[in-house]
Short mmCIF file of C-alpha atoms in Angstrom, two decimals:
data_model
loop_
_atom_site.label_atom_id
_atom_site.label_comp_id
_atom_site.label_asym_id
_atom_site.label_seq_id
_atom_site.Cartn_x
_atom_site.Cartn_y
_atom_site.Cartn_z
CA MET A 15 105.69 13.72 -24.07
CA LYS A 16 107.58 15.01 -27.07
CA SER A 17 110.24 17.65 -26.58
CA ALA A 18 109.90 21.03 -28.25
CA SER A 19 111.86 21.58 -31.41
CA PRO A 20 114.08 24.68 -31.69
CA SER A 21 111.55 26.30 -34.05
CA ASP A 22 108.72 25.65 -31.52
CA LEU A 23 110.72 27.54 -28.89
CA GLN A 24 110.72 30.63 -31.13
CA LEU A 25 106.96 30.65 -31.79
CA PRO A 26 104.98 33.07 -29.64
CA ARG A 27 102.38 31.57 -27.32
CA TRP A 28 100.12 32.92 -24.59
CA TRP A 29 101.25 32.99 -20.96
CA VAL A 30 99.72 34.27 -17.73
CA LEU A 31 102.08 36.52 -15.80
CA LYS A 32 101.56 36.71 -12.05
CA ALA A 33 102.05 40.36 -11.21
CA ARG A 34 103.41 41.74 -7.99
CA PRO A 35 100.75 43.73 -6.08
CA ARG A 36 99.39 46.70 -8.07
CA CYS A 37 101.90 46.20 -10.92
CA GLU A 38 99.57 44.94 -13.67
CA LYS A 39 99.53 48.20 -15.66
CA LYS A 40 103.29 48.62 -15.27
CA ILE A 41 103.84 45.13 -16.73
CA GLN A 42 101.46 45.94 -19.58
CA LEU A 43 103.35 49.13 -20.46
CA LEU A 44 106.78 47.47 -20.23
CA LEU A 45 105.77 44.55 -22.46
CA GLU A 46 104.04 46.79 -25.00
CA GLY A 47 107.25 48.83 -25.07
CA GLN A 48 109.12 45.63 -25.94
CA GLY A 49 106.67 44.95 -28.80
CA GLN A 50 104.89 42.05 -27.08
CA SER A 51 101.17 41.33 -27.40
CA VAL A 52 99.56 42.01 -24.02
CA PHE A 53 95.99 41.80 -22.75
CA LEU A 54 95.06 43.35 -19.42
CA PRO A 55 91.28 43.17 -19.09
CA CYS A 56 89.99 46.08 -17.01
CA ARG A 57 86.67 47.26 -15.62
CA SER A 58 85.50 50.73 -14.71
CA SER A 59 85.14 51.71 -11.07
CA ARG A 60 83.54 55.00 -10.14
CA ARG A 61 84.28 56.81 -6.87
CA GLU A 62 82.29 59.73 -5.55
CA TYR A 63 84.15 62.38 -3.60
CA SER A 64 82.69 65.47 -1.95
CA SER A 65 83.78 67.74 -4.79
CA LYS A 66 83.96 65.42 -7.79
CA SER A 67 83.39 62.00 -9.27
CA VAL A 68 86.33 59.97 -10.61
CA THR A 69 86.29 56.87 -12.80
CA PHE A 70 89.18 54.43 -12.48
CA SER A 71 90.21 51.55 -14.71
CA LEU A 72 90.93 48.50 -12.52
CA PRO A 73 92.25 45.08 -13.59
CA LEU A 74 89.42 42.59 -13.93
CA PHE A 75 91.70 39.84 -12.56
CA PRO A 76 93.99 41.53 -10.02
CA GLY A 77 97.46 40.04 -10.04
CA TYR A 78 97.35 38.64 -13.59
CA VAL A 79 98.41 39.89 -17.03
CA PHE A 80 98.06 37.88 -20.25
CA ALA A 81 100.98 38.14 -22.66
CA GLN A 82 102.15 36.46 -25.85
CA PHE A 83 105.85 35.68 -26.28
CA SER A 84 108.10 32.78 -27.18
CA PRO A 85 109.42 30.31 -24.59
CA LEU A 86 112.93 31.61 -25.34
CA GLN A 87 111.88 35.08 -24.11
CA LYS A 88 110.37 33.87 -20.82
CA ASN A 89 113.38 34.44 -18.57
CA ALA A 90 114.14 37.85 -20.06
CA ILE A 91 110.52 38.94 -19.59
CA LEU A 92 110.47 37.76 -15.99
CA ALA A 93 113.71 39.66 -15.35
CA SER A 94 112.51 42.90 -17.00
CA THR A 95 109.06 43.15 -15.39
CA PRO A 96 107.70 43.20 -11.84
CA SER A 97 106.34 39.67 -12.30
CA ALA A 98 106.25 37.13 -9.50
CA GLY A 99 106.00 34.19 -11.88
CA VAL A 100 104.53 32.83 -15.06
CA ILE A 101 101.90 30.21 -15.81
CA GLU A 102 102.15 28.34 -19.09
CA VAL A 103 98.87 28.07 -21.00
CA GLN A 104 98.61 24.43 -22.08
CA ASP A 105 95.52 24.68 -24.33
CA GLN A 106 96.35 27.65 -26.54
CA ILE A 107 93.30 27.26 -28.80
CA THR A 108 90.77 27.33 -25.94
CA PHE A 109 92.64 30.18 -24.24
CA ILE A 110 92.63 32.29 -27.43
CA ARG A 111 88.89 31.65 -27.85
CA GLN A 112 88.23 32.70 -24.22
CA ILE A 113 90.42 35.82 -24.51
CA SER A 114 88.61 36.80 -27.73
CA ALA A 115 85.22 36.37 -26.06
CA LEU A 116 86.36 38.47 -23.09
CA GLN A 117 87.70 41.20 -25.42
CA ASP A 118 84.35 41.24 -27.28
CA LEU A 119 82.46 41.52 -23.98
CA LEU A 120 84.66 44.38 -22.73
CA GLN A 121 84.21 46.27 -26.02
CA ARG A 122 80.45 46.17 -25.42
CA THR A 123 80.51 47.09 -21.72
CA GLN A 124 82.95 47.81 -18.92
CA ASP A 125 80.19 47.13 -16.38
CA VAL A 126 81.40 43.66 -15.45
CA GLU A 127 82.24 42.06 -12.12
CA VAL A 128 84.28 38.99 -11.34
CA CYS A 129 82.42 36.33 -9.40
CA PRO A 130 83.63 33.07 -7.92
CA PHE A 131 84.03 30.16 -10.33
CA ILE A 132 81.60 27.64 -8.89
CA GLU A 133 80.71 24.56 -10.90
CA ALA A 134 77.49 22.58 -10.76
CA GLY A 135 77.78 19.87 -8.10
CA LYS A 136 79.89 21.98 -5.69
CA ARG A 137 78.74 22.56 -2.12
CA VAL A 138 78.29 26.25 -1.28
CA ARG A 139 77.32 28.36 1.72
CA ILE A 140 74.94 31.31 1.41
CA THR A 141 76.53 34.48 2.82
CA SER A 142 73.68 36.99 2.76
CA GLY A 143 69.93 37.36 2.50
CA LYS A 144 67.11 35.28 3.97
CA PHE A 145 69.00 32.01 3.49
CA ARG A 146 72.25 33.21 5.08
CA GLY A 147 74.25 30.38 6.68
CA MET A 148 72.49 27.58 4.78
CA GLU A 149 74.50 25.20 2.62
CA GLY A 150 73.53 23.46 -0.56
CA ILE A 151 74.72 21.99 -3.82
CA VAL A 152 74.82 24.06 -7.00
CA ALA A 153 72.32 22.41 -9.30
CA ARG A 154 72.85 24.58 -12.41
CA TYR A 155 73.11 28.12 -13.68
CA SER A 156 69.94 29.66 -15.00
CA ARG A 157 69.67 31.91 -18.03
CA LYS A 158 69.42 34.90 -15.70
CA LYS A 159 73.02 34.33 -14.55
CA ARG A 160 71.85 33.20 -11.16
CA LEU A 161 72.62 30.08 -9.21
CA ILE A 162 69.92 27.56 -8.56
CA LEU A 163 70.78 25.65 -5.39
CA SER A 164 69.48 22.37 -4.19
CA LEU A 165 69.27 22.87 -0.43
CA ASP A 166 69.38 19.89 1.89
CA LEU A 167 66.39 20.19 4.24
CA LEU A 168 65.08 17.13 6.07
CA ARG A 169 66.68 14.92 3.40
CA GLN A 170 64.60 16.71 0.79
CA SER A 171 65.69 19.22 -1.77
CA VAL A 172 64.27 22.55 -2.70
CA GLU A 173 65.53 24.84 -5.35
CA VAL A 174 66.01 28.51 -4.76
CA GLU A 175 67.31 31.11 -7.17
CA LEU A 176 70.06 33.29 -5.70
CA SER A 177 72.46 35.88 -7.01
CA ALA A 178 75.90 34.39 -7.58
CA GLU A 179 77.54 36.95 -5.30
CA THR A 180 75.60 35.67 -2.27
CA VAL A 181 77.36 32.28 -2.17
CA VAL A 182 80.87 31.02 -1.48
CA LEU A 183 82.37 27.55 -1.68
CA ALA A 184 81.68 25.63 1.53
CA ALA A 185 84.61 24.32 3.51
#
């Protein structure tokens, strides 16, 4: 592995800051105040109270803030923000593409939910509905953003379409 040159250490790159509990927005404001590029993806959450309705902006990925700064600034940023740590983004090009896609999505709608990252081939357990308690292998994702599971029944497989939020990774 080649070592970074002094000029590489001055170039800004993307990092993932691990925020202390409920400190994501504080980190965002502090870093923006320092002139850093920051991305805190948020979603809308609406609460109904007896006398009024309130809409909140909540972090899409609680505990994480995306920021761009040089490796030389890392220690100063960790010291000046309520961060619990930092994760270096190895593949900057892919990360930038994914961040751009997420920004585009959030400009179109704030009605998004985070769901578990479950890859095809992983064993999952169904947590609700008619098939609750059954386990199966994720066969693929359909176009409808639903999981299609191959369930093991009598050494046969059946496929059933389920909402992604009804499954968790099996132990």
